[in-house]
Every structure is written in C-alpha cells, then in structure tokens.
C-alpha cells in the first residue's frame, strides 16, 4: 500500500461532507428557506467543551486555513445516538488561499494514551469519544499528531440510512466483491443502493483484505455519493430531507461559521488530497491495536500541517511506537 498518495477529486461543494449539505444550496434558498435552514442547523450545535488551541473565529474571519475533525458513529439503529465509540475518524483541512482540501483517515484501533485516561493506556483511539466526548477526542488527536483541530463534526452513520432513503438512494461502485447482511456486492458493478444496502456496504470489515482501512474507503464512497445525489435544488429545497439530515449531525460549527465556509471556502473543495495513517496490527493486553511508527506519524503530521499552511513541527508523543522498538 502506498503512503501519501495524492488523489484529485472533482466533486462540487463536497468535502465538508454532510455538514455543508445543510447549506450548500444557500444561494438557491434565498429568504424563503433561510429561517428554516437556520433552525435546522441550530439543532446540530454542541460545544466541544474545551478551549481550542487557536482563535477559530479569527481563522474564519481572516479566511485562513481551518481544520475539522470528522467523526462517525454507528448507533442509529439502536436509539443510542452520539454515544459509544467512534467507528471512523478523519481530519479535514480546507485552505481558501491555495484552493485545496485534504482528508486524513485515522484508524479506529490506533494505540494511544488518551489524555485524562492514562491509567488505562494504551487504549484504542476510538475510546476517546466514549470516555470524554468530542473534547477528549479533539485533545487526543491534537496531542497524537501535534496539529490544531478547529472544529468537529459527528455523523451518525447508522442514522444515515434514513437520510439516503429520503433522497431516493445513492449510486455506488463497489471496490470489492462480498456478501454482507443479506446483500451481495460485485466489484466494479455500479449499484443503486437504498439506505439499508448502503449502510451494509459501508459497515463490512472482516472480509475486506484491507480491514478497517478498506471500510474507511467504503464509508467515504457512500458519503461522497450522498453529496453528489443530494446536490440538486429540488433535494435541497426539501424540508424533510434537511430535517432528517440535521438529526444525524452534531457539530460545534455555528450557522454563522457554516455561512462563512460556504461563502469563502467552497472553491477549496474542488481539489482534494487524501491519505491515511498506516499502522501495524499487534495484540496488546488481549486487544488488537494498530501501532504507528514515528516516521509514519511524522509523515501524517507534515501532511496535515502543510494543508493548514503551518510550519514544520515534530509529531506528537501519545501514540504507542516506542514500547515495541519502532521509533
């Protein structure tokens, strides 16, 4: 598997994924839908409960590069929205000066010492949200990679089934062939998927030769397909769709923040560079974890900081490479 490979995607109004869907058609809404959209967005707001590393309002007002930690949970079917461990984690940077966006996936099983919970270290990074919600998750990612996180957005992947059904399904071309939860997928053969099928496609993990890395790729596929399918004016004007979407998202981006993003950052979502943090699977304390060597951590730190136009700094110190002689 190649590291740092940069892939360009031409997807209009995309990489803020589900969050920007709430406002991506602002110009088309005008005053007719303005208040209803504002109300829907207000329902998604929840503070991270921490002091951010930098002045996020200044970053937005100055049209400077910003970062968003995108988290995915899979609890929608069980009535436990926004609780439990995160199934996916991604750092997004958006730079309006260079008109570039980056996406960095972090494996859910990454071995770290979670701030505030060092007595149970090492732990999987996906426990950070379960133990300390968004604030602890942000702090953990910041300390692991030595990068600032300006905002977070939590998406309920289980609840996305309802959102996908609201827009009549999505078109996805499977990356591999498999059968899961009663659905069969054939590599390279495009399928129109309803919410249940799309959720099954994005959930499968153990039959994928790439494991969680492969699942991350399929989750991004489904989200991108959702963005593409819901980009029509008729969909954006559908209040049921907007309400359904907003009920599956939680973020500390305010309506004003999102308005600034749509106004000043949209062009940066046309050129997207992707990478992921690649580890080595090891059994630690009876758990399967992904251990990151320092070279890989530094590569990803450089990638994210470059996306934010920040100078070089050494990577963080809370990941777990040294115990296995991998420094």
GROMACS .gro file of C-alpha atoms in nm:
model
  327
    1UNK     CA    1   0.000   0.000   0.000
    2UNK     CA    2   0.147   0.336  -0.099
    3UNK     CA    3   0.178   0.612   0.159
    4UNK     CA    4   0.100   0.975   0.095
    5UNK     CA    5  -0.052   0.909  -0.244
    6UNK     CA    6  -0.245   1.217  -0.351
    7UNK     CA    7  -0.574   1.168  -0.530
    8UNK     CA    8  -0.754   1.453  -0.701
    9UNK     CA    9  -1.135   1.452  -0.699
   10UNK     CA   10  -1.365   1.691  -0.879
   11UNK     CA   11  -1.672   1.691  -0.658
   12UNK     CA   12  -1.852   2.023  -0.628
   13UNK     CA   13  -1.949   2.151  -0.285
   14UNK     CA   14  -1.827   1.835  -0.119
   15UNK     CA   15  -1.564   1.775   0.137
   16UNK     CA   16  -1.733   1.919   0.436
   17UNK     CA   17  -1.943   1.613   0.364
   18UNK     CA   18  -2.277   1.612   0.542
   19UNK     CA   19  -2.226   1.940   0.726
   20UNK     CA   20  -2.209   2.152   0.414
   21UNK     CA   21  -2.511   1.974   0.271
   22UNK     CA   22  -2.716   2.176   0.516
   23UNK     CA   23  -2.606   2.497   0.349
   24UNK     CA   24  -2.458   2.403   0.013
   25UNK     CA   25  -2.756   2.549  -0.172
   26UNK     CA   26  -2.781   2.869   0.029
   27UNK     CA   27  -2.793   3.083  -0.280
   28UNK     CA   28  -3.092   2.893  -0.412
   29UNK     CA   29  -3.283   2.909  -0.087
   30UNK     CA   30  -3.289   3.286  -0.055
   31UNK     CA   31  -3.512   3.419   0.222
   32UNK     CA   32  -3.782   3.161   0.157
   33UNK     CA   33  -3.593   2.884   0.336
   34UNK     CA   34  -3.336   3.088   0.528
   35UNK     CA   35  -3.506   3.071   0.867
   36UNK     CA   36  -3.593   2.702   0.842
   37UNK     CA   37  -3.236   2.615   0.742
   38UNK     CA   38  -3.100   2.827   1.026
   39UNK     CA   39  -3.326   2.647   1.269
   40UNK     CA   40  -3.218   2.305   1.144
   41UNK     CA   41  -2.850   2.395   1.175
   42UNK     CA   42  -2.904   2.530   1.526
   43UNK     CA   43  -3.027   2.187   1.633
   44UNK     CA   44  -2.694   2.031   1.534
   45UNK     CA   45  -2.479   2.255   1.756
   46UNK     CA   46  -2.299   2.116   2.061
   47UNK     CA   47  -1.987   2.274   2.208
   48UNK     CA   48  -1.677   2.056   2.240
   49UNK     CA   49  -1.640   2.194   2.593
   50UNK     CA   50  -1.271   2.276   2.561
   51UNK     CA   51  -1.057   2.581   2.486
   52UNK     CA   52  -0.932   2.550   2.130
   53UNK     CA   53  -0.561   2.573   2.053
   54UNK     CA   54  -0.612   2.881   1.839
   55UNK     CA   55  -0.863   3.156   1.768
   56UNK     CA   56  -1.107   2.974   1.540
   57UNK     CA   57  -1.318   3.285   1.482
   58UNK     CA   58  -1.006   3.467   1.369
   59UNK     CA   59  -0.922   3.184   1.131
   60UNK     CA   60  -1.263   3.208   0.965
   61UNK     CA   61  -1.289   3.587   0.956
   62UNK     CA   62  -0.936   3.605   0.816
   63UNK     CA   63  -1.016   3.343   0.552
   64UNK     CA   64  -0.729   3.132   0.680
   65UNK     CA   65  -0.695   2.753   0.656
   66UNK     CA   66  -0.912   2.562   0.903
   67UNK     CA   67  -0.936   2.202   1.023
   68UNK     CA   68  -1.239   1.990   1.105
   69UNK     CA   69  -1.231   1.656   1.285
   70UNK     CA   70  -1.498   1.441   1.124
   71UNK     CA   71  -1.622   1.157   1.344
   72UNK     CA   72  -1.855   0.873   1.252
   73UNK     CA   73  -2.066   0.667   1.491
   74UNK     CA   74  -2.284   0.370   1.403
   75UNK     CA   75  -2.558   0.379   1.665
   76UNK     CA   76  -2.863   0.499   1.474
   77UNK     CA   77  -3.050   0.169   1.476
   78UNK     CA   78  -3.023   0.125   1.850
   79UNK     CA   79  -3.155   0.456   1.980
   80UNK     CA   80  -2.814   0.546   2.124
   81UNK     CA   81  -2.731   0.844   1.907
   82UNK     CA   82  -2.396   1.013   1.973
   83UNK     CA   83  -2.290   0.761   2.237
   84UNK     CA   84  -2.031   0.485   2.229
   85UNK     CA   85  -1.706   0.459   2.040
   86UNK     CA   86  -1.645   0.623   1.705
   87UNK     CA   87  -1.619   0.390   1.407
   88UNK     CA   88  -1.437   0.636   1.184
   89UNK     CA   89  -1.220   0.943   1.228
   90UNK     CA   90  -1.095   1.187   0.968
   91UNK     CA   91  -0.911   1.520   0.977
   92UNK     CA   92  -1.019   1.762   0.706
   93UNK     CA   93  -0.825   2.077   0.623
   94UNK     CA   94  -0.959   2.347   0.393
   95UNK     CA   95  -0.728   2.617   0.256
   96UNK     CA   96  -0.902   2.900   0.065
   97UNK     CA   97  -0.568   3.055  -0.036
   98UNK     CA   98  -0.445   2.750  -0.225
   99UNK     CA   99  -0.797   2.622  -0.300
  100UNK     CA  100  -0.703   2.279  -0.167
  101UNK     CA  101  -0.860   2.040   0.078
  102UNK     CA  102  -0.700   1.739   0.249
  103UNK     CA  103  -0.856   1.432   0.408
  104UNK     CA  104  -0.662   1.219   0.656
  105UNK     CA  105  -0.817   0.899   0.791
  106UNK     CA  106  -0.712   0.771   1.134
  107UNK     CA  107  -0.771   0.401   1.212
  108UNK     CA  108  -1.017   0.343   1.494
  109UNK     CA  109  -0.779   0.094   1.660
  110UNK     CA  110  -0.478   0.328   1.677
  111UNK     CA  111  -0.295   0.265   2.005
  112UNK     CA  112  -0.263   0.583   2.214
  113UNK     CA  113  -0.253   0.716   2.568
  114UNK     CA  114  -0.579   0.913   2.589
  115UNK     CA  115  -0.539   1.237   2.789
  116UNK     CA  116  -0.720   1.207   3.120
  117UNK     CA  117  -0.724   0.828   3.097
  118UNK     CA  118  -0.355   0.743   3.108
  119UNK     CA  119  -0.416   0.486   3.382
  120UNK     CA  120  -0.569   0.252   3.121
  121UNK     CA  121  -0.313   0.319   2.847
  122UNK     CA  122  -0.259   0.205   2.585
  123UNK     CA  123  -0.614   0.237   2.454
  124UNK     CA  124  -0.775   0.242   2.112
  125UNK     CA  125  -0.826   0.597   1.990
  126UNK     CA  126  -1.195   0.531   1.925
  127UNK     CA  127  -1.249   0.511   2.303
  128UNK     CA  128  -1.172   0.884   2.336
  129UNK     CA  129  -1.525   0.985   2.237
  130UNK     CA  130  -1.690   0.721   2.454
  131UNK     CA  131  -1.493   0.832   2.760
  132UNK     CA  132  -1.478   1.208   2.710
  133UNK     CA  133  -1.697   1.303   2.413
  134UNK     CA  134  -1.580   1.550   2.147
  135UNK     CA  135  -1.347   1.748   2.373
  136UNK     CA  136  -1.135   1.448   2.469
  137UNK     CA  137  -1.132   1.323   2.111
  138UNK     CA  138  -1.005   1.657   1.982
  139UNK     CA  139  -0.738   1.674   2.252
  140UNK     CA  140  -0.626   1.319   2.175
  141UNK     CA  141  -0.586   1.383   1.803
  142UNK     CA  142  -0.409   1.713   1.864
  143UNK     CA  143  -0.163   1.552   2.105
  144UNK     CA  144  -0.104   1.250   1.884
  145UNK     CA  145  -0.013   1.444   1.570
  146UNK     CA  146   0.073   1.792   1.705
  147UNK     CA  147  -0.183   1.961   1.480
  148UNK     CA  148  -0.460   2.206   1.576
  149UNK     CA  149  -0.823   2.097   1.543
  150UNK     CA  150  -1.051   2.397   1.494
  151UNK     CA  151  -1.392   2.229   1.478
  152UNK     CA  152  -1.551   1.887   1.496
  153UNK     CA  153  -1.849   1.725   1.325
  154UNK     CA  154  -2.006   1.398   1.436
  155UNK     CA  155  -2.211   1.197   1.187
  156UNK     CA  156  -2.442   0.917   1.292
  157UNK     CA  157  -2.366   0.659   1.023
  158UNK     CA  158  -2.648   0.430   1.138
  159UNK     CA  159  -2.896   0.715   1.103
  160UNK     CA  160  -2.768   0.791   0.754
  161UNK     CA  161  -2.988   0.507   0.630
  162UNK     CA  162  -3.289   0.733   0.675
  163UNK     CA  163  -3.115   1.025   0.504
  164UNK     CA  164  -3.022   0.814   0.200
  165UNK     CA  165  -3.378   0.688   0.170
  166UNK     CA  166  -3.505   1.049   0.178
  167UNK     CA  167  -3.316   1.125  -0.144
  168UNK     CA  168  -3.416   0.802  -0.318
  169UNK     CA  169  -3.089   0.613  -0.276
  170UNK     CA  170  -2.732   0.659  -0.397
  171UNK     CA  171  -2.518   0.517  -0.678
  172UNK     CA  172  -2.201   0.340  -0.563
  173UNK     CA  173  -1.949   0.122  -0.748
  174UNK     CA  174  -1.816  -0.142  -0.504
  175UNK     CA  175  -1.440  -0.167  -0.454
  176UNK     CA  176  -1.458  -0.542  -0.392
  177UNK     CA  177  -1.699  -0.834  -0.410
  178UNK     CA  178  -1.865  -0.962  -0.092
  179UNK     CA  179  -2.195  -1.056   0.071
  180UNK     CA  180  -2.295  -0.893   0.398
  181UNK     CA  181  -2.619  -0.864   0.596
  182UNK     CA  182  -2.808  -1.034   0.310
  183UNK     CA  183  -2.676  -0.801   0.039
  184UNK     CA  184  -2.436  -0.901  -0.240
  185UNK     CA  185  -2.187  -0.657  -0.391
  186UNK     CA  186  -1.977  -0.716  -0.703
  187UNK     CA  187  -1.654  -0.529  -0.760
  188UNK     CA  188  -1.675  -0.270  -1.037
  189UNK     CA  189  -2.050  -0.309  -1.093
  190UNK     CA  190  -2.237   0.010  -1.004
  191UNK     CA  191  -2.540  -0.033  -0.781
  192UNK     CA  192  -2.823   0.198  -0.689
  193UNK     CA  193  -2.839   0.144  -0.313
  194UNK     CA  194  -3.115   0.225  -0.070
  195UNK     CA  195  -3.024   0.322   0.284
  196UNK     CA  196  -3.010  -0.032   0.420
  197UNK     CA  197  -2.789  -0.162   0.138
  198UNK     CA  198  -2.559   0.141   0.153
  199UNK     CA  199  -2.519   0.101   0.528
  200UNK     CA  200  -2.433  -0.268   0.488
  201UNK     CA  201  -2.179  -0.180   0.220
  202UNK     CA  202  -2.009   0.074   0.445
  203UNK     CA  203  -2.016  -0.147   0.756
  204UNK     CA  204  -1.841  -0.467   0.645
  205UNK     CA  205  -1.493  -0.501   0.793
  206UNK     CA  206  -1.360  -0.851   0.845
  207UNK     CA  207  -1.395  -0.982   0.489
  208UNK     CA  208  -1.206  -0.683   0.348
  209UNK     CA  209  -0.837  -0.769   0.292
  210UNK     CA  210  -0.758  -0.412   0.397
  211UNK     CA  211  -0.959  -0.445   0.718
  212UNK     CA  212  -1.061  -0.115   0.873
  213UNK     CA  213  -0.868   0.077   0.607
  214UNK     CA  214  -1.095  -0.074   0.344
  215UNK     CA  215  -1.405   0.008   0.543
  216UNK     CA  216  -1.292   0.371   0.574
  217UNK     CA  217  -1.267   0.386   0.195
  218UNK     CA  218  -1.620   0.248   0.153
  219UNK     CA  219  -1.761   0.488   0.411
  220UNK     CA  220  -1.610   0.779   0.218
  221UNK     CA  221  -1.764   0.638  -0.101
  222UNK     CA  222  -2.112   0.636   0.048
  223UNK     CA  223  -2.077   0.987   0.190
  224UNK     CA  224  -1.948   1.119  -0.142
  225UNK     CA  225  -2.237   0.950  -0.324
  226UNK     CA  226  -2.478   1.114  -0.081
  227UNK     CA  227  -2.325   1.453  -0.151
  228UNK     CA  228  -2.350   1.401  -0.527
  229UNK     CA  229  -2.705   1.268  -0.521
  230UNK     CA  230  -2.836   1.538  -0.288
  231UNK     CA  231  -2.681   1.826  -0.479
  232UNK     CA  232  -2.995   1.908  -0.676
  233UNK     CA  233  -3.204   2.213  -0.599
  234UNK     CA  234  -3.518   2.002  -0.555
  235UNK     CA  235  -3.350   1.795  -0.285
  236UNK     CA  236  -3.206   2.095  -0.109
  237UNK     CA  237  -3.548   2.260  -0.100
  238UNK     CA  238  -3.700   1.950   0.061
  239UNK     CA  239  -3.754   2.034   0.426
  240UNK     CA  240  -3.798   1.666   0.519
  241UNK     CA  241  -3.452   1.593   0.380
  242UNK     CA  242  -3.297   1.884   0.568
  243UNK     CA  243  -3.463   1.786   0.895
  244UNK     CA  244  -3.360   1.423   0.853
  245UNK     CA  245  -3.002   1.522   0.781
  246UNK     CA  246  -2.972   1.765   1.070
  247UNK     CA  247  -3.095   1.500   1.314
  248UNK     CA  248  -2.793   1.283   1.224
  249UNK     CA  249  -2.525   1.550   1.271
  250UNK     CA  250  -2.368   1.712   1.577
  251UNK     CA  251  -2.103   1.986   1.550
  252UNK     CA  252  -1.956   2.294   1.714
  253UNK     CA  253  -1.981   2.483   1.384
  254UNK     CA  254  -2.244   2.754   1.421
  255UNK     CA  255  -2.478   2.876   1.150
  256UNK     CA  256  -2.252   3.180   1.112
  257UNK     CA  257  -1.945   2.957   1.080
  258UNK     CA  258  -2.108   2.746   0.813
  259UNK     CA  259  -2.219   3.054   0.624
  260UNK     CA  260  -1.858   3.175   0.620
  261UNK     CA  261  -1.740   2.837   0.498
  262UNK     CA  262  -1.988   2.828   0.213
  263UNK     CA  263  -1.911   3.188   0.117
  264UNK     CA  264  -1.531   3.182   0.141
  265UNK     CA  265  -1.414   2.820   0.133
  266UNK     CA  266  -1.624   2.644  -0.133
  267UNK     CA  267  -1.367   2.668  -0.412
  268UNK     CA  268  -1.115   2.482  -0.199
  269UNK     CA  269  -1.327   2.166  -0.212
  270UNK     CA  270  -1.263   2.104  -0.581
  271UNK     CA  271  -0.907   1.974  -0.535
  272UNK     CA  272  -0.886   1.706  -0.267
  273UNK     CA  273  -0.576   1.523  -0.147
  274UNK     CA  274  -0.624   1.208   0.061
  275UNK     CA  275  -0.406   0.995   0.285
  276UNK     CA  276  -0.438   0.773   0.590
  277UNK     CA  277  -0.234   0.685   0.895
  278UNK     CA  278  -0.096   0.335   0.833
  279UNK     CA  279  -0.010   0.115   1.130
  280UNK     CA  280   0.092  -0.239   1.213
  281UNK     CA  281  -0.156  -0.471   1.382
  282UNK     CA  282  -0.048  -0.606   1.722
  283UNK     CA  283  -0.217  -0.779   2.014
  284UNK     CA  284  -0.183  -0.561   2.325
  285UNK     CA  285  -0.346  -0.659   2.652
  286UNK     CA  286  -0.571  -0.902   2.467
  287UNK     CA  287  -0.686  -0.637   2.217
  288UNK     CA  288  -0.597  -0.596   1.851
  289UNK     CA  289  -0.448  -0.248   1.805
  290UNK     CA  290  -0.275  -0.053   1.530
  291UNK     CA  291   0.073   0.060   1.635
  292UNK     CA  292   0.220   0.358   1.447
  293UNK     CA  293   0.592   0.408   1.395
  294UNK     CA  294   0.728   0.758   1.439
  295UNK     CA  295   0.820   0.801   1.073
  296UNK     CA  296   0.459   0.739   0.972
  297UNK     CA  297   0.326   0.969   1.242
  298UNK     CA  298   0.561   1.244   1.128
  299UNK     CA  299   0.456   1.197   0.764
  300UNK     CA  300   0.091   1.246   0.855
  301UNK     CA  301   0.172   1.540   1.084
  302UNK     CA  302   0.356   1.705   0.794
  303UNK     CA  303   0.064   1.633   0.559
  304UNK     CA  304  -0.194   1.793   0.788
  305UNK     CA  305   0.022   2.090   0.886
  306UNK     CA  306   0.101   2.155   0.520
  307UNK     CA  307  -0.273   2.158   0.450
  308UNK     CA  308  -0.306   2.427   0.717
  309UNK     CA  309  -0.005   2.625   0.586
  310UNK     CA  310   0.170   2.574   0.920
  311UNK     CA  311   0.548   2.538   0.969
  312UNK     CA  312   0.710   2.203   1.039
  313UNK     CA  313   0.691   2.063   1.391
  314UNK     CA  314   0.776   1.727   1.539
  315UNK     CA  315   0.486   1.485   1.567
  316UNK     CA  316   0.312   1.421   1.898
  317UNK     CA  317   0.408   1.180   2.174
  318UNK     CA  318   0.099   0.992   2.289
  319UNK     CA  319   0.084   0.724   2.018
  320UNK     CA  320   0.245   0.392   2.101
  321UNK     CA  321   0.550   0.303   1.891
  322UNK     CA  322   0.838   0.302   2.142
  323UNK     CA  323   0.720   0.006   2.352
  324UNK     CA  324   0.781  -0.217   2.051
  325UNK     CA  325   1.116  -0.072   1.947
  326UNK     CA  326   0.969   0.103   1.644
  327UNK     CA  327   1.099   0.456   1.699
   0.00000   0.00000   0.00000
